[in-house]
Short mmCIF file of C-alpha atoms and ligand atoms in Angstrom, two decimals:
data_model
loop_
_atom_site.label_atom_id
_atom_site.label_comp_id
_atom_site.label_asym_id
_atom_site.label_seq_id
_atom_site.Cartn_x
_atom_site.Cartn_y
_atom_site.Cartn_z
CA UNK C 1 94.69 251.52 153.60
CA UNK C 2 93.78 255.28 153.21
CA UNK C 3 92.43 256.98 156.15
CA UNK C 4 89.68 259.77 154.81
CA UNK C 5 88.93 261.69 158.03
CA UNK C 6 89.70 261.00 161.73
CA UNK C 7 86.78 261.93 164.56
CA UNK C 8 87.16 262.83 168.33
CA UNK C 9 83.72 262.32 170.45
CA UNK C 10 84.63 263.79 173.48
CA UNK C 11 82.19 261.59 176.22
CA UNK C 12 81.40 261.99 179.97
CA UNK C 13 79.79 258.86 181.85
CA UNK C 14 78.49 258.50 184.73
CA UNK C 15 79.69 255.58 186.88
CA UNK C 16 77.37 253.11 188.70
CA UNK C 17 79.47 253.13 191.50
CA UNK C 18 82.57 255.51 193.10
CA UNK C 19 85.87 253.68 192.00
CA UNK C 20 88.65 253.89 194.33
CA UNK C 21 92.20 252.98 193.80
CA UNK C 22 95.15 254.13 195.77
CA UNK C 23 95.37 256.96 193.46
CA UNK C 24 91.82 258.31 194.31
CA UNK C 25 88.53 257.79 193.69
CA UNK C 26 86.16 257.99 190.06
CA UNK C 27 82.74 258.97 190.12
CA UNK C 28 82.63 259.91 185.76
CA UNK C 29 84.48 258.65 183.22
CA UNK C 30 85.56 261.39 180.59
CA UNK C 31 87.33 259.67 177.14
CA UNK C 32 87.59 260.09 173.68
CA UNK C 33 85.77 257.86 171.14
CA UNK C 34 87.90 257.31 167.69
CA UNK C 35 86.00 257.15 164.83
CA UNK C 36 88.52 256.46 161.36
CA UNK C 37 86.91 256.49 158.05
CA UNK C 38 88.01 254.39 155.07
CA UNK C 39 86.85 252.99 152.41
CA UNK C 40 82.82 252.92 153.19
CA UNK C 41 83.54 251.55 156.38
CA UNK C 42 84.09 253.59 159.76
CA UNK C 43 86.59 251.75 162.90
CA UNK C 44 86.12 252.51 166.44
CA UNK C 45 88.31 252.98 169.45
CA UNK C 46 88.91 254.54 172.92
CA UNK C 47 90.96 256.52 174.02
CA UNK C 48 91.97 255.25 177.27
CA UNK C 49 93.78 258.14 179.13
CA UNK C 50 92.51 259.94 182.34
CA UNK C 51 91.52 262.95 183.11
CA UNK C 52 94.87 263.69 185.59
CA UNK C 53 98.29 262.15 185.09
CA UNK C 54 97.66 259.49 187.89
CA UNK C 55 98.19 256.26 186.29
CA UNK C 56 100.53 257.28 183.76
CA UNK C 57 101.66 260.41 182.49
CA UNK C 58 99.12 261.15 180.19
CA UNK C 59 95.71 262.88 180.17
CA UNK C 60 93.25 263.27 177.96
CA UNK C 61 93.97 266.69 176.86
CA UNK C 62 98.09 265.73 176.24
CA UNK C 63 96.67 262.66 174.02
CA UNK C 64 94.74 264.81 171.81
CA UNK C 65 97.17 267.38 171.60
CA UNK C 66 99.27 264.95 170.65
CA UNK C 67 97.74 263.12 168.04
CA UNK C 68 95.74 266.54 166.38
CA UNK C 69 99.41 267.83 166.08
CA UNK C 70 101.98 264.93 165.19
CA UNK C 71 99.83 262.12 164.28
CA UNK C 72 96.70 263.05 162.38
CA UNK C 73 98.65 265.35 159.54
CA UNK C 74 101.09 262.18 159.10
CA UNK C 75 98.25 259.92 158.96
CA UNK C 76 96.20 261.27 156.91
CA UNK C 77 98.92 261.70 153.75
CA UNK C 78 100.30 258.32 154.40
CA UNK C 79 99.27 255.31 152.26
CA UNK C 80 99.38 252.46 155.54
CA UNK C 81 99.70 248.16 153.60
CA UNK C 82 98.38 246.62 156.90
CA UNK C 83 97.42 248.03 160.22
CA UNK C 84 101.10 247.05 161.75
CA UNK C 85 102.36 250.21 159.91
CA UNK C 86 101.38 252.22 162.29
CA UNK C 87 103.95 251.45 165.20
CA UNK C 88 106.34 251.82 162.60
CA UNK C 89 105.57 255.28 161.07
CA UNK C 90 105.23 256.37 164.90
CA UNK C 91 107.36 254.96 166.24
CA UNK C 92 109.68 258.27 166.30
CA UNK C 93 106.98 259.91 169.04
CA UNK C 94 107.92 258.90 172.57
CA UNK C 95 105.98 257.28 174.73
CA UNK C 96 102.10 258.83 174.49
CA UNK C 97 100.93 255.52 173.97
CA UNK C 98 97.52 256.06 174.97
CA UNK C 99 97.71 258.97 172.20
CA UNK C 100 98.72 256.20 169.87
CA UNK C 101 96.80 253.76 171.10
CA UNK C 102 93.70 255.57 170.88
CA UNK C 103 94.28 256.03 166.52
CA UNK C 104 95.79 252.67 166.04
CA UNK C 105 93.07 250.28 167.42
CA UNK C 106 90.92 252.01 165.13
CA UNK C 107 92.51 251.08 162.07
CA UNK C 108 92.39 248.14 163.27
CA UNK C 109 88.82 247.71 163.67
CA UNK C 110 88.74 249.26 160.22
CA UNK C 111 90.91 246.87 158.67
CA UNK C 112 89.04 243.72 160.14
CA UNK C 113 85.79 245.05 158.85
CA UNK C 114 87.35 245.91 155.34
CA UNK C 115 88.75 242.45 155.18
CA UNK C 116 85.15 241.24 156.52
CA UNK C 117 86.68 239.69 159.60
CA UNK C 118 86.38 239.85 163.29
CA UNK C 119 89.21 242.04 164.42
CA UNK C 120 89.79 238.78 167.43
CA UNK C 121 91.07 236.97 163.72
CA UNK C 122 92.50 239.59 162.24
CA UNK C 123 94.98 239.70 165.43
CA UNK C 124 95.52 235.74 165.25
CA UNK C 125 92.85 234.95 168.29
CA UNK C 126 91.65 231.33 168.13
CA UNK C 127 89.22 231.33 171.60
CA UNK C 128 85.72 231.34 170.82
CA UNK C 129 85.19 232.88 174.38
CA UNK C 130 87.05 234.29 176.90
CA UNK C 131 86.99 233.92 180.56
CA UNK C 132 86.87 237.10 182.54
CA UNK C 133 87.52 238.67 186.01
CA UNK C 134 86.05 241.79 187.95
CA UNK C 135 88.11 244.66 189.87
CA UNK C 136 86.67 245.83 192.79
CA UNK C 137 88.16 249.43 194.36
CA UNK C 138 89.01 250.19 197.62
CA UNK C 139 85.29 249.64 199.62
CA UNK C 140 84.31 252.00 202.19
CA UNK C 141 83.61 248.95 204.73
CA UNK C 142 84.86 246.12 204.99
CA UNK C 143 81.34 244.53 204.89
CA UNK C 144 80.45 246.34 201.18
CA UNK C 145 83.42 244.80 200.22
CA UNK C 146 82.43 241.21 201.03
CA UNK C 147 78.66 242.22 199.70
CA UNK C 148 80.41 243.07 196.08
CA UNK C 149 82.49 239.95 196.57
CA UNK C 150 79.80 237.93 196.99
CA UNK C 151 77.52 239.58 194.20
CA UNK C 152 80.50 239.01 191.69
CA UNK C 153 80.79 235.52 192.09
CA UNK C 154 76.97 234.66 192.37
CA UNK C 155 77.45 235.66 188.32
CA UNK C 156 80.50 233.49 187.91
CA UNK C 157 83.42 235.84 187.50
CA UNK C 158 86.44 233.60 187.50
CA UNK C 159 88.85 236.24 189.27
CA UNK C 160 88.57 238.29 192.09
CA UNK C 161 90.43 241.36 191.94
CA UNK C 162 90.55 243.64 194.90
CA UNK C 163 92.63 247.11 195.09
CA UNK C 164 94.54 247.76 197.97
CA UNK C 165 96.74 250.37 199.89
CA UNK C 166 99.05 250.73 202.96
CA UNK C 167 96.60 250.37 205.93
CA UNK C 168 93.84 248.98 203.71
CA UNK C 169 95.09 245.78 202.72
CA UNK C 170 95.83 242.51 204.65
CA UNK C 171 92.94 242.70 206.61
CA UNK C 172 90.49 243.27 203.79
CA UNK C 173 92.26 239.94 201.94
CA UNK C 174 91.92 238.02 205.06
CA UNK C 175 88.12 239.12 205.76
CA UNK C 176 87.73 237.85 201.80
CA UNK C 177 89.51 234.29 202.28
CA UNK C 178 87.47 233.70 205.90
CA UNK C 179 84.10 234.60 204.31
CA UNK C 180 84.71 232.54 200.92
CA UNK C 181 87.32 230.33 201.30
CA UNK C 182 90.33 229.98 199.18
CA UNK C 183 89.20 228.29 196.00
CA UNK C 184 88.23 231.83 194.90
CA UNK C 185 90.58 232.97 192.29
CA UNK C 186 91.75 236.27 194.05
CA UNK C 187 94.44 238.48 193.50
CA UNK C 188 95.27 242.26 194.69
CA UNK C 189 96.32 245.26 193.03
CA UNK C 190 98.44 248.12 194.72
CA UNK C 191 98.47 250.39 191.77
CA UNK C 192 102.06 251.23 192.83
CA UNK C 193 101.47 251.89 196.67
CA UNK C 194 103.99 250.27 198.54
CA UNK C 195 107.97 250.69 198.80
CA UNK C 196 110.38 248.14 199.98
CA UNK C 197 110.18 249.26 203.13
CA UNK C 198 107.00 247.62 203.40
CA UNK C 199 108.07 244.13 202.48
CA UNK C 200 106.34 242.60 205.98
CA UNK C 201 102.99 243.81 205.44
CA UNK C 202 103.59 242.07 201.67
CA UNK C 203 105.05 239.04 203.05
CA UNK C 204 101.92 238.85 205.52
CA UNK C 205 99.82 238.26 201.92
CA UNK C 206 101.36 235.05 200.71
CA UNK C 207 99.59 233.27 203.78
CA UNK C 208 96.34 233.88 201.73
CA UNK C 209 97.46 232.33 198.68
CA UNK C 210 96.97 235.02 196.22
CA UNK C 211 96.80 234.22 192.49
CA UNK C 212 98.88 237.38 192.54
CA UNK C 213 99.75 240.71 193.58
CA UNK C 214 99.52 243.49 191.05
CA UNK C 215 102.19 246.10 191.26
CA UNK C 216 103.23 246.60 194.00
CA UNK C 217 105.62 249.35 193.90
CA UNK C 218 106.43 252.10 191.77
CA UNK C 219 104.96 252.65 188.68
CA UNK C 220 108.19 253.25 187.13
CA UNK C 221 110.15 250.75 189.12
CA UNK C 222 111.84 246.78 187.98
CA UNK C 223 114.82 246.58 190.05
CA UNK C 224 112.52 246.57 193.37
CA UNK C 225 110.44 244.66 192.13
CA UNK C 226 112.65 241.97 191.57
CA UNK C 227 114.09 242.38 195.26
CA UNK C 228 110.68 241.92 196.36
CA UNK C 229 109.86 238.96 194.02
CA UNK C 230 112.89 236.86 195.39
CA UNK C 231 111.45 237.28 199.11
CA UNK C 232 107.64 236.88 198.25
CA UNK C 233 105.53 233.26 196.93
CA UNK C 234 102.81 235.76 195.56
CA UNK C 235 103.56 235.88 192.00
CA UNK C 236 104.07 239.52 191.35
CA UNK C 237 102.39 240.96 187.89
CA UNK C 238 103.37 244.31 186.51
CA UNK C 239 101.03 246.75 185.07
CA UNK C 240 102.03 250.35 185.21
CA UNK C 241 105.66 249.39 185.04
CA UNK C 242 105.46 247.99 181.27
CA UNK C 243 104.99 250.22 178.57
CA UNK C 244 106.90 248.71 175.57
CA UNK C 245 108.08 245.08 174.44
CA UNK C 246 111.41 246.35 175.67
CA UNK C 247 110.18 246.61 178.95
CA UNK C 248 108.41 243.00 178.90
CA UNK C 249 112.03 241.83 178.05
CA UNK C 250 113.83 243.52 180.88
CA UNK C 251 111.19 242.90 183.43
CA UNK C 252 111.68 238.65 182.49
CA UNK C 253 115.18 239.07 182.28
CA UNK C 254 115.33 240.36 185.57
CA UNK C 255 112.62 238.39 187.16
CA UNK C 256 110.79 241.17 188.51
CA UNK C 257 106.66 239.82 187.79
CA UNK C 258 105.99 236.08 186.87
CA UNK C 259 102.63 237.64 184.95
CA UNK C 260 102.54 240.60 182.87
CA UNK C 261 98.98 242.65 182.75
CA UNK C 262 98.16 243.63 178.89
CA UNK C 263 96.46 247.15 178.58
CA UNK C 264 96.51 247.88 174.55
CA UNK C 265 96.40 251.38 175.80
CA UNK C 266 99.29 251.66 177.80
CA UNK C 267 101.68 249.87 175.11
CA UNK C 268 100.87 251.91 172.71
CA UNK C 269 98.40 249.77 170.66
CA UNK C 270 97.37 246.49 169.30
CA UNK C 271 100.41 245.77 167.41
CA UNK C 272 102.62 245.98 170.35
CA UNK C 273 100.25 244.45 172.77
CA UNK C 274 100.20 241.89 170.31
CA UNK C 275 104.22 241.51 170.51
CA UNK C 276 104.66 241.32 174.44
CA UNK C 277 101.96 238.73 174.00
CA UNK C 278 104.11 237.07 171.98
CA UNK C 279 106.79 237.75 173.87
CA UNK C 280 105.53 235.91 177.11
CA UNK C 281 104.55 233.15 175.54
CA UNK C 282 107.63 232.42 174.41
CA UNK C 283 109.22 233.01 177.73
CA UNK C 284 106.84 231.03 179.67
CA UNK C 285 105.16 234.07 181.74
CA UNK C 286 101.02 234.14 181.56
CA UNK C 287 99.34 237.49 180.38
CA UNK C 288 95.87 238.60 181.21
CA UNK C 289 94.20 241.66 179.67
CA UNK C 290 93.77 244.49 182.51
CA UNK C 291 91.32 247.51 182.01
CA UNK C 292 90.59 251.09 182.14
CA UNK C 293 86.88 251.33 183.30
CA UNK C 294 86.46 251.44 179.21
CA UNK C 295 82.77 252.10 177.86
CA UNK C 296 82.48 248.98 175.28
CA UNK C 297 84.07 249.55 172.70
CA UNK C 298 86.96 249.62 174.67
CA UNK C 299 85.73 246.48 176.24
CA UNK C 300 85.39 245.27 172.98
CA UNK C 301 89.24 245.46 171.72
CA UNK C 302 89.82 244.18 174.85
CA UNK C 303 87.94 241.25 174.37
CA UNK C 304 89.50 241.16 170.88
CA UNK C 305 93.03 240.65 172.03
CA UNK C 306 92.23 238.52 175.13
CA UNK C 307 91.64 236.11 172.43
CA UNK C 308 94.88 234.85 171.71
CA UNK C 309 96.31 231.85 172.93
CA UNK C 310 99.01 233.34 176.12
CA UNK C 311 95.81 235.31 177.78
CA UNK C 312 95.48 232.16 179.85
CA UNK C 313 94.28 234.45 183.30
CA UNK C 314 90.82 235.62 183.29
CA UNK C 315 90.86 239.83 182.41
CA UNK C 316 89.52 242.44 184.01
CA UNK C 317 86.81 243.09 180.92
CA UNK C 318 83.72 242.57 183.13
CA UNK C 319 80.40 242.93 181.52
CA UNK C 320 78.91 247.02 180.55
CA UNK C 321 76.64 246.65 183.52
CA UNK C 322 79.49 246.73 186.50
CA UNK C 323 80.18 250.15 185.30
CA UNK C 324 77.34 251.47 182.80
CA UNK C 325 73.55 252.35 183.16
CA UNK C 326 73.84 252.17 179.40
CA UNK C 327 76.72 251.17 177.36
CA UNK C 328 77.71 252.87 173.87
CA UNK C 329 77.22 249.65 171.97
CA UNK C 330 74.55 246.88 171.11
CA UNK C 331 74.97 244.10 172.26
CA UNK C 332 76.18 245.45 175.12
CA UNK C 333 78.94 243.01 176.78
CA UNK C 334 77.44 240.78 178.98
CA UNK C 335 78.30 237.26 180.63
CA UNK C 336 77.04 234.51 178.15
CA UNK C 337 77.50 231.87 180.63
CA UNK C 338 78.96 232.18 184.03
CA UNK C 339 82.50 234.56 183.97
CA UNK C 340 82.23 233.78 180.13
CA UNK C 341 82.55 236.90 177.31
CA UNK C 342 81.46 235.05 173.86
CA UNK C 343 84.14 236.57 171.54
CA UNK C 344 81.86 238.48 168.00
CA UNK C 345 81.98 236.64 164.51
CA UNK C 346 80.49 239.74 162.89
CA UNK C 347 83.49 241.95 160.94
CA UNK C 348 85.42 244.39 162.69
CA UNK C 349 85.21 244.90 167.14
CA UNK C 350 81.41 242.86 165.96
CA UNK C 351 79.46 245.79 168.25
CA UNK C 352 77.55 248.52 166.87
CA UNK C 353 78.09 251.74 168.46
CA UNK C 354 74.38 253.19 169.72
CA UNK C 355 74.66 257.09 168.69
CA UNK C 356 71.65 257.89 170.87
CA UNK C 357 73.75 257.30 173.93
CA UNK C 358 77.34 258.84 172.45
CA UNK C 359 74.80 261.98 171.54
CA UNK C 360 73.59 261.73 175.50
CA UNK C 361 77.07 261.92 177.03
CA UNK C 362 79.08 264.08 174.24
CA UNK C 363 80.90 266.86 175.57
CA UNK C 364 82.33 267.82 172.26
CA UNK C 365 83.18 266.31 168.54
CA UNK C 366 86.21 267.29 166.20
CA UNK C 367 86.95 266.35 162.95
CA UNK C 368 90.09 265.71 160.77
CA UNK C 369 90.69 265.57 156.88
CA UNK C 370 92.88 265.81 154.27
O1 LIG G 1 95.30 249.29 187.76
O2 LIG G 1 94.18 247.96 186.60
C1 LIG G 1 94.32 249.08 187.08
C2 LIG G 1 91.24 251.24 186.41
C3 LIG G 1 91.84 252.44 186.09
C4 LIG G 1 93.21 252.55 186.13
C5 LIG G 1 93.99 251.45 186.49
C6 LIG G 1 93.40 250.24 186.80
C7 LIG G 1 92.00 250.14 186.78
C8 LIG G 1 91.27 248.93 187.15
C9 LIG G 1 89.88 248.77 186.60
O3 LIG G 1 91.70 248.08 187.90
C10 LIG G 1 89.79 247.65 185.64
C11 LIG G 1 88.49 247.72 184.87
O4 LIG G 1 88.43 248.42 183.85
O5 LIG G 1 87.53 247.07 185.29
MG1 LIG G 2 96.51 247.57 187.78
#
């Protein structure tokens, strides 16, 4: 595969709703659309870092400083046999993975739709459709929360995701279980919020019988977790904490999370993602796909990859309209039956991007050749 010319879209959207997480609260989402040309045919990606270093350590400026300096000039002289290359050839550049991940998902939406195949094949996904979850932020009231809840699962979503934080937690999961009941597939996510030292308030949770609780504790942290895993029934999943396959291996090996969250982003790409997948399976420990409040066609390698066989927990890739007036693509994603995602047939992420909108929400393009 030769790449011909690499394009940034720089695009602000606004969100339907403030989303608030223990790290603060989104109103727009600002990210970078990857376009990689090839051949006649053009692959798509996001870019999936922030606009502040508060999930991980990247932002959106560091990722394209990163790739415009060290990984476009590389790219764009090298000669790559399959999309896998990639990791390989970059694999000298530490961490940045959203940097990485941003370039690399493209190629491989442009290798699927050179091949003419849907990118979920291309990766080795059987499922025809996915099932798929929602994550709802921290709710002003305690009553909007139970108004979303309720919304969500009048359309079927098969998980129940709720963020908490110290102060905002138990009470919120115990409003959810008296109002619904506790076949709902619910789980919590602390986006690193808690210490050790709050291991009652954690133990109060397992009482409500989550499917899990998302990390818990610090975003850079296994060894507590596993302290805390040992004294808790809530299976503990890690998201922040797992940025590598060599992480995914030390976090089993130590028993820290029973589930491990899959963000292509925050590995560093497909072919990794594709590897801790891999990984679990063979270790007997469930993935689900999280998310990044992506526009589609982040949605749509998410879908992608939630197609393989280990993804066996419902993701957090709900449909455009949770988070979008108007998506970037057409179809947008939307629920084909009830907490159902039908995965595309057509070549490639099987979306076509709608330039109208990108042209609506650009902040600023920049393009790369040879
Ligand atoms: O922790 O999973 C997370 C959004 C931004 C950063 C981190 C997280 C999230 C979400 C939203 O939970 C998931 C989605 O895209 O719907
Ligand atoms: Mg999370």
């Amino acid at each position: 595969m030769k790449i011909e010319k690499v394009k940034f879209d720089r695009l602000k959207m606004p969100l339907l709703s403030p989303f608030q997480t223990s790290f603060g609260t989104a109103t727009v989402r600002e990210f970078v659309l990857v376009s990689v040309y090839g051949e006649g045919h053009v692959g798509y990606a996001e870019c999936v870092a922030m606009d502040a270093p508060v999930y991980n350590e990247e932002t959106i400026d560091s990722a394209l400083h990163v790739a415009e300096q060290f990984i476009i000039p590389k790219l764009l002289e090298t000669e790559l046999e399959t999309p896998d290359d990639f990791s390989t050839l970059f694999s000298w550049i530490r961490r940045n993975n959203m940097a990485k991940s941003g370039i690399e998902s493209a190629i491989w939406d442009l290798y699927a739709k050179q091949k003419g195949i849907p990118l979920s094949k291309a990766l080795g996904g059987k499922k025809e459709e996915i099932e798929v979850g929602v994550s709802i932020g921290i709710e002003p009231t305690v009553e909007g929360l139970l108004k979303k809840v309720e919304g969500f699962l009048e359309e079927g979503y098969k998980k129940i995701k709720i963020k908490i934080k110290p102060g905002v937690d138990v009470e919120r999961i115990r409003a959810v279980r008296e109002r619904f009941g506790y076949d709902v597939p619910l789980m919590a996510d602390a986006n690193s919020a808690y210490t050790l030292a709050d291991i009652e308030t954690l133990k109060q949770l397992d009482q409500y019988k989550l499917i899990m609780i998302e990390q818990p504790l610090a975003h850079d942290d296994i060894v507590d977790h596993a302290k805390l895993q040992r004294e808790l029934e809530t299976p503990i999943c890690l998201d922040e904490s797992i940025h590598s396959l060599e992480d995914a291996r030390k976090a089993i090996e130590l028993g820290s999370c029973k589930i491990i969250n899959i963000k292509i982003g925050r590995v560093g790409g497909l072919t990794q993602a594709k590897k801790i997948h891999d990984l679990c399976q063979e270790k007997g420990i469930p993935v689900w796909c999280g998310g990044m409040l992506e526009s589609g066609i982040g949605r749509a390698h998410n879908i992608a990859i939630a197609s393989l066989s280990n993804f066996t927990i419902p993701g957090d890739t709900s449909a455009s309209k949770k988070y979008w007036a108007e998506d970037i693509i057409e179809p947008e994603v939307f629920l084909s039956k009830p907490g159902i995602v039908t995965v595309p047939k057509e070549p490639g992420i099987g979306y076509k991007l709608r330039q109208d909108v990108v042209d609506k929400y650009l902040l600023s393009s920049k393009v790369y050749c040879k």
